[in-house]
């Protein structure tokens, strides 16, 4: 009857809305394109404004978390913005003195991300691993700058940002 028909339509509408929302879901409780203030709100006060902002290649690190523990290591989280819209999040190791410690940390984080996101789409052992998760690229890397530093980084970005990087190739 008509009532069941309308109910089915309403369910269809709301489930397609939630799918559209999932496709723009970002790191943690954020969505891509949020402003710094929206990120602070979405993350329930876990993040704070970074002063002065951290300058990156094409982005500004405007909000972040100073220290979180992941897989036995300490990381900082930096939410990066272009024109006050969230476009990337990096989670980067803080303890960067010993390459072997970060090699172990890389393996530990690889294991946690594989449990969370499944099989990666690209893997170069001890160097770089990439997952693709509902419209988001998750990239784990271990960067070694000989004799200076080394760090483990997990980068979260929407696929659309990743696609733009290859536009001119």
Coordinates of N, CA and C in Angstrom, one line a residue:
X1 N 0.8 -1.2 0.0 CA 0.0 0.0 0.0 C 0.9 1.3 0.0
X2 N 0.2 2.4 0.0 CA 0.9 3.7 -0.2 C 1.9 4.0 1.0
X3 N 1.4 3.6 2.2 CA 2.3 3.9 3.4 C 3.6 3.2 3.3
X4 N 3.5 1.9 3.0 CA 4.8 1.1 2.8 C 5.6 1.6 1.7
X5 N 5.0 2.0 0.6 CA 5.7 2.6 -0.5 C 6.5 3.8 -0.1
X6 N 5.9 4.7 0.6 CA 6.5 5.9 1.1 C 7.6 5.6 2.1
X7 N 7.4 4.6 3.0 CA 8.4 4.2 3.9 C 9.7 3.7 3.2
X8 N 9.4 2.9 2.2 CA 10.6 2.4 1.4 C 11.3 3.5 0.7
X9 N 10.6 4.5 0.1 CA 11.3 5.6 -0.5 C 12.1 6.4 0.5
X10 N 11.5 6.6 1.7 CA 12.2 7.4 2.7 C 13.5 6.7 3.1
X11 N 13.4 5.4 3.3 CA 14.6 4.6 3.7 C 15.7 4.7 2.6
X12 N 15.2 4.5 1.3 CA 16.1 4.6 0.2 C 16.8 6.0 0.2
X13 N 16.1 7.0 0.4 CA 16.6 8.4 0.4 C 17.6 8.6 1.5
X14 N 17.3 8.1 2.7 CA 18.2 8.3 3.9 C 19.5 7.4 3.7
X15 N 19.3 6.2 3.2 CA 20.5 5.4 3.0 C 21.4 6.0 1.9
X16 N 20.9 6.6 0.9 CA 21.7 7.2 -0.1 C 22.4 8.4 0.4
X17 N 21.7 9.1 1.3 CA 22.3 10.3 2.0 C 23.5 9.8 2.8
X18 N 23.4 8.8 3.6 CA 24.5 8.3 4.4 C 25.6 7.8 3.6
X19 N 25.3 7.2 2.4 CA 26.4 6.8 1.5 C 27.2 8.0 1.0
X20 N 26.5 9.1 0.7 CA 27.1 10.3 0.2 C 28.0 10.9 1.3
X21 N 27.5 10.8 2.5 CA 28.3 11.3 3.6 C 29.6 10.5 3.8
X22 N 29.5 9.1 3.7 CA 30.6 8.3 3.9 C 31.7 8.6 2.9
X23 N 31.3 8.9 1.7 CA 32.3 9.1 0.6 C 33.2 10.4 0.9
X24 N 32.7 11.3 1.8 CA 33.5 12.5 2.1 C 34.1 12.4 3.5
X25 N 33.9 11.2 4.1 CA 34.4 11.1 5.5 C 36.0 11.2 5.5
X26 N 36.5 11.9 6.4 CA 38.0 12.0 6.5 C 38.5 11.3 7.7
X27 N 39.6 11.7 8.2 CA 40.3 11.1 9.3 C 39.5 11.3 10.6
X28 N 39.4 10.3 11.4 CA 38.7 10.5 12.7 C 37.3 10.8 12.5
X29 N 36.8 11.8 13.2 CA 35.4 12.2 13.0 C 35.2 13.4 12.0
X30 N 36.2 13.6 11.2 CA 36.2 14.8 10.3 C 35.6 14.4 8.9
X31 N 35.3 15.4 8.1 CA 35.0 15.2 6.7 C 35.9 16.2 5.9
X32 N 36.2 15.8 4.8 CA 37.1 16.6 3.9 C 36.3 17.9 3.6
X33 N 37.1 19.0 3.6 CA 36.5 20.3 3.3 C 36.0 21.1 4.5
X34 N 36.1 20.5 5.7 CA 35.7 21.2 6.9 C 36.7 22.3 7.2
X35 N 36.2 23.3 7.9 CA 37.1 24.5 8.3 C 37.8 24.0 9.6
X36 N 38.9 24.8 10.0 CA 39.6 24.4 11.2 C 38.6 24.4 12.4
X37 N 37.7 25.3 12.5 CA 36.7 25.4 13.6 C 35.8 24.1 13.6
X38 N 35.4 23.7 12.4 CA 34.6 22.5 12.3 C 35.3 21.3 12.8
X39 N 36.6 21.2 12.4 CA 37.5 20.1 12.8 C 37.6 20.0 14.3
X40 N 37.8 21.1 15.0 CA 37.9 21.2 16.4 C 36.6 20.7 17.1
X41 N 35.5 21.1 16.5 CA 34.2 20.7 17.0 C 34.0 19.2 16.8
X42 N 34.3 18.7 15.6 CA 34.1 17.3 15.2 C 34.9 16.4 16.1
X43 N 36.1 16.8 16.5 CA 37.0 16.0 17.3 C 36.8 16.2 18.8
X44 N 35.7 16.9 19.1 CA 35.3 17.0 20.6 C 36.5 17.6 21.4
X45 N 37.1 18.6 21.0 CA 38.1 19.3 21.8 C 39.5 18.5 21.9
X46 N 39.6 17.4 21.2 CA 40.9 16.7 21.2 C 42.0 17.4 20.5
X47 N 41.6 18.3 19.5 CA 42.6 19.0 18.8 C 42.6 20.5 19.1
X48 N 43.7 21.2 18.9 CA 43.8 22.6 19.2 C 44.4 23.3 18.0
X49 N 44.2 24.6 18.0 CA 44.9 25.5 17.0 C 46.4 25.4 17.1
X50 N 47.1 25.4 16.0 CA 48.6 25.4 16.0 C 49.0 26.8 15.7
X51 N 49.8 27.4 16.7 CA 50.2 28.8 16.5 C 51.7 28.8 16.7
X52 N 52.5 29.4 15.7 CA 52.0 29.8 14.4 C 51.7 28.5 13.6
X53 N 50.9 28.7 12.5 CA 50.5 27.5 11.6 C 51.8 26.9 11.0
X54 N 51.8 25.6 10.8 CA 52.9 24.9 10.2 C 52.8 25.0 8.7
X55 N 53.8 25.4 8.0 CA 53.7 25.6 6.6 C 54.3 24.4 5.9
X56 N 53.5 23.8 5.0 CA 53.9 22.7 4.2 C 53.9 23.1 2.7
X57 N 54.2 22.2 1.8 CA 54.3 22.5 0.4 C 53.1 23.3 -0.2
X58 N 51.9 22.8 0.0 CA 50.7 23.5 -0.6 C 49.7 23.7 0.5
X59 N 50.0 23.4 1.7 CA 49.0 23.4 2.8 C 49.5 24.1 4.0
X60 N 48.5 24.5 4.9 CA 48.9 25.0 6.2 C 48.4 24.0 7.3
X61 N 49.2 23.7 8.3 CA 48.8 22.9 9.4 C 48.2 23.8 10.4
X62 N 46.9 23.9 10.5 CA 46.2 24.9 11.4 C 45.7 24.3 12.7
X63 N 45.4 23.0 12.8 CA 45.0 22.4 14.0 C 45.7 21.1 14.1
X64 N 45.8 20.6 15.4 CA 46.5 19.3 15.6 C 46.4 18.8 17.0
X65 N 47.1 17.6 17.2 CA 47.2 17.0 18.5 C 48.7 16.8 18.7
X66 N 49.2 17.2 19.9 CA 50.6 17.2 20.1 C 51.2 15.8 20.2
X67 N 50.4 14.9 20.9 CA 51.0 13.5 21.1 C 49.8 12.5 21.3
X68 N 49.9 11.5 20.5 CA 49.0 10.3 20.6 C 49.9 9.0 20.5
X69 N 49.5 8.0 21.2 CA 50.3 6.7 21.2 C 49.6 5.8 20.2
X70 N 50.4 5.3 19.2 CA 49.9 4.3 18.3 C 51.0 3.2 18.1
X71 N 50.6 2.0 18.2 CA 51.5 0.9 18.0 C 52.8 0.9 18.7
X72 N 52.8 1.5 19.9 CA 54.0 1.5 20.7 C 54.9 2.8 20.5
X73 N 54.4 3.7 19.6 CA 55.2 4.9 19.4 C 54.4 6.1 19.6
X74 N 55.0 7.3 19.7 CA 54.3 8.6 19.9 C 54.3 9.3 18.6
X75 N 53.1 9.9 18.3 CA 52.9 10.6 17.1 C 52.3 12.0 17.3
X76 N 52.5 12.9 16.4 CA 51.7 14.1 16.4 C 50.7 14.0 15.2
X77 N 49.6 14.7 15.4 CA 48.6 14.7 14.3 C 48.4 16.2 13.8
X78 N 48.6 16.4 12.5 CA 48.4 17.7 11.9 C 47.4 17.7 10.8
X79 N 46.3 18.5 11.0 CA 45.3 18.7 10.1 C 45.7 19.8 9.1
X80 N 45.8 19.5 7.8 CA 46.3 20.4 6.8 C 45.2 21.0 6.0
X81 N 45.2 22.3 5.7 CA 44.2 23.0 5.0 C 44.7 23.8 3.8
X82 N 43.8 23.9 2.8 CA 44.0 24.7 1.6 C 42.8 25.6 1.6
X83 N 43.0 27.0 1.6 CA 41.9 27.9 1.7 C 40.9 27.6 2.8
X84 N 41.4 27.3 4.0 CA 40.6 26.9 5.1 C 39.7 25.7 5.0
X85 N 40.0 24.8 4.0 CA 39.3 23.6 3.9 C 40.2 22.4 4.1
X86 N 39.8 21.4 4.9 CA 40.6 20.3 5.3 C 40.8 19.4 4.0
X87 N 42.1 19.3 3.6 CA 42.5 18.5 2.5 C 43.4 17.3 2.8
X88 N 44.0 17.3 4.0 CA 45.0 16.2 4.3 C 45.2 16.2 5.8
X89 N 45.5 15.0 6.3 CA 45.9 14.8 7.7 C 47.1 14.0 7.7
X90 N 48.1 14.4 8.5 CA 49.3 13.6 8.7 C 49.4 13.2 10.1
X91 N 49.8 11.9 10.3 CA 50.1 11.4 11.7 C 51.6 11.0 11.6
X92 N 52.4 11.8 12.3 CA 53.9 11.6 12.1 C 54.6 11.3 13.5
X93 N 55.5 10.3 13.4 CA 56.3 9.9 14.6 C 57.0 11.1 15.2
X94 N 57.2 11.1 16.5 CA 57.8 12.2 17.2 C 59.3 11.7 17.6
X95 N 59.4 10.4 17.9 CA 60.7 9.9 18.4 C 61.5 9.5 17.2
X96 N 62.4 10.3 16.7 CA 63.0 10.1 15.3 C 64.5 9.9 15.3
X97 N 65.0 9.4 16.5 CA 66.5 9.3 16.6 C 67.0 7.9 16.0
X98 N 66.2 6.9 16.2 CA 66.8 5.5 15.8 C 66.0 4.9 14.7
X99 N 66.7 4.6 13.6 CA 66.1 4.0 12.4 C 65.4 2.7 12.8
X100 N 66.1 1.8 13.5 CA 65.6 0.5 13.8 C 64.3 0.6 14.6
X101 N 64.2 1.5 15.5 CA 63.0 1.7 16.3 C 61.9 2.0 15.4
X102 N 62.1 3.0 14.5 CA 61.0 3.4 13.5 C 60.7 2.3 12.5
X103 N 61.7 1.4 12.2 CA 61.4 0.3 11.3 C 60.4 -0.6 12.0
X104 N 60.6 -0.8 13.3 CA 59.7 -1.6 14.1 C 58.3 -1.0 14.2
X105 N 58.3 0.4 14.4 CA 57.1 1.1 14.5 C 56.3 1.1 13.1
X106 N 57.1 1.2 12.0 CA 56.5 1.1 10.7 C 55.7 -0.3 10.5
X107 N 56.4 -1.4 11.0 CA 55.7 -2.7 10.9 C 54.5 -2.8 11.8
X108 N 54.6 -2.2 13.0 CA 53.5 -2.2 13.9 C 52.3 -1.4 13.3
X109 N 52.5 -0.2 12.8 CA 51.5 0.6 12.2 C 50.9 -0.1 10.9
X110 N 51.8 -0.7 10.1 CA 51.3 -1.5 9.0 C 50.3 -2.6 9.4
X111 N 50.6 -3.3 10.5 CA 49.8 -4.3 10.9 C 48.4 -3.8 11.4
X112 N 48.5 -2.6 12.1 CA 47.2 -2.0 12.6 C 46.4 -1.5 11.4
X113 N 47.0 -0.9 10.5 CA 46.2 -0.3 9.3 C 45.7 -1.5 8.5
X114 N 46.4 -2.6 8.3 CA 45.9 -3.7 7.6 C 44.7 -4.4 8.3
X115 N 44.8 -4.4 9.6 CA 43.6 -4.9 10.4 C 42.4 -4.0 10.1
X116 N 42.7 -2.7 10.1 CA 41.6 -1.7 10.0 C 41.0 -1.7 8.5
X117 N 41.9 -1.6 7.5 CA 41.5 -1.3 6.1 C 41.7 -2.5 5.2
X118 N 42.2 -3.6 5.6 CA 42.4 -4.8 4.7 C 43.7 -4.7 3.9
X119 N 43.7 -5.4 2.8 CA 44.9 -5.5 2.0 C 45.3 -4.2 1.3
X120 N 46.5 -3.8 1.4 CA 46.9 -2.5 0.7 C 46.9 -2.7 -0.8
X121 N 46.8 -1.6 -1.5 CA 46.8 -1.6 -3.0 C 48.3 -1.5 -3.5
X122 N 49.2 -1.1 -2.6 CA 50.6 -0.9 -3.0 C 51.5 -1.2 -1.8
X123 N 52.6 -1.9 -2.0 CA 53.5 -2.2 -0.8 C 54.9 -2.2 -1.3
X124 N 55.7 -1.4 -0.7 CA 57.2 -1.4 -0.8 C 57.7 -1.6 0.6
X125 N 58.1 -2.8 1.0 CA 58.4 -3.1 2.4 C 59.3 -2.1 3.0
X126 N 59.1 -1.7 4.3 CA 59.8 -0.7 5.1 C 59.9 0.7 4.5
X127 N 59.2 0.9 3.4 CA 59.3 2.2 2.8 C 57.9 2.9 2.6
X128 N 57.0 2.2 1.9 CA 55.7 2.8 1.6 C 54.6 1.8 1.4
X129 N 53.5 2.0 2.0 CA 52.3 1.1 1.8 C 51.1 2.0 1.7
X130 N 50.2 1.7 0.7 CA 49.0 2.5 0.4 C 47.8 1.7 0.5
X131 N 46.8 2.2 1.1 CA 45.4 1.6 1.2 C 44.5 2.6 0.5
X132 N 43.4 2.1 -0.1 CA 42.4 2.9 -0.6 C 41.1 2.5 0.1
X133 N 40.5 3.5 0.8 CA 39.3 3.2 1.6 C 38.2 4.2 1.3
X134 N 37.1 3.7 0.8 CA 35.9 4.5 0.4 C 36.3 6.0 0.1
X135 N 37.0 6.2 -1.0 CA 37.2 7.5 -1.4 C 38.4 8.2 -0.7
X136 N 39.1 7.5 0.1 CA 40.3 8.1 0.8 C 41.5 7.3 0.6
X137 N 42.7 7.9 0.4 CA 43.9 7.3 0.3 C 44.6 7.3 1.6
X138 N 45.1 6.2 2.1 CA 45.9 6.2 3.4 C 47.3 5.7 3.0
X139 N 48.3 6.5 3.3 CA 49.7 6.2 2.9 C 50.6 6.1 4.1
X140 N 51.2 5.0 4.3 CA 52.2 4.8 5.4 C 53.5 4.9 4.8
X141 N 54.4 5.7 5.3 CA 55.8 5.8 4.8 C 56.8 5.9 5.9
X142 N 58.0 5.4 5.6 CA 59.2 5.6 6.5 C 60.2 6.4 5.7
X143 N 60.4 7.6 6.1 CA 61.4 8.5 5.4 C 62.7 8.5 6.2
X144 N 63.8 8.2 5.6 CA 65.1 8.3 6.3 C 65.9 9.3 5.6
X145 N 66.4 10.3 6.4 CA 67.3 11.3 6.0 C 68.6 11.0 6.7
X146 N 69.5 10.4 5.9 CA 70.8 9.8 6.5 C 71.5 10.7 7.5
X147 N 71.7 10.1 8.7 CA 72.4 10.8 9.7 C 71.7 12.0 10.4
X148 N 70.5 12.4 9.9 CA 69.8 13.5 10.4 C 68.6 13.1 11.2
X149 N 67.7 12.4 10.5 CA 66.4 12.1 11.1 C 65.7 11.0 10.3
X150 N 64.7 10.4 10.9 CA 63.9 9.5 10.2 C 62.5 9.5 10.8
X151 N 61.5 9.4 10.0 CA 60.1 9.4 10.6 C 59.2 8.5 9.9
X152 N 58.2 8.1 10.7 CA 57.1 7.2 10.2 C 55.9 8.2 10.0
X153 N 55.3 8.2 8.9 CA 54.1 9.1 8.6 C 53.0 8.3 8.0
X154 N 51.8 8.6 8.5 CA 50.6 8.1 7.9 C 49.9 9.3 7.3
X155 N 49.6 9.4 6.0 CA 49.0 10.5 5.4 C 47.6 10.1 4.9
X156 N 46.6 10.9 5.3 CA 45.2 10.6 4.9 C 44.8 11.7 4.0
X157 N 44.3 11.4 2.8 CA 43.8 12.4 1.9 C 42.7 11.9 1.0
X158 N 41.7 12.8 0.6 CA 40.7 12.3 -0.3 C 41.3 11.9 -1.6
X159 N 40.6 10.9 -2.3 CA 41.1 10.4 -3.6 C 41.1 11.6 -4.6
X160 N 40.2 12.5 -4.4 CA 40.2 13.7 -5.4 C 41.5 14.5 -5.3
X161 N 42.1 14.6 -4.1 CA 43.3 15.3 -4.0 C 44.5 14.5 -4.6
X162 N 44.4 13.2 -4.4 CA 45.4 12.3 -5.0 C 45.3 12.4 -6.6
X163 N 44.1 12.4 -7.1 CA 43.9 12.5 -8.6 C 44.5 13.8 -9.1
X164 N 44.3 14.9 -8.4 CA 44.8 16.2 -8.9 C 46.3 16.2 -9.1
X165 N 47.0 15.4 -8.3 CA 48.5 15.3 -8.3 C 48.9 14.8 -9.7
X166 N 48.1 13.9 -10.3 CA 48.5 13.3 -11.6 C 47.9 14.0 -12.8
X167 N 47.1 15.0 -12.6 CA 46.4 15.7 -13.7 C 47.3 16.1 -14.9
X168 N 48.5 16.5 -14.6 CA 49.4 17.0 -15.6 C 50.3 16.0 -16.2
X169 N 50.2 14.8 -15.7 CA 51.1 13.7 -16.2 C 50.7 13.2 -17.6

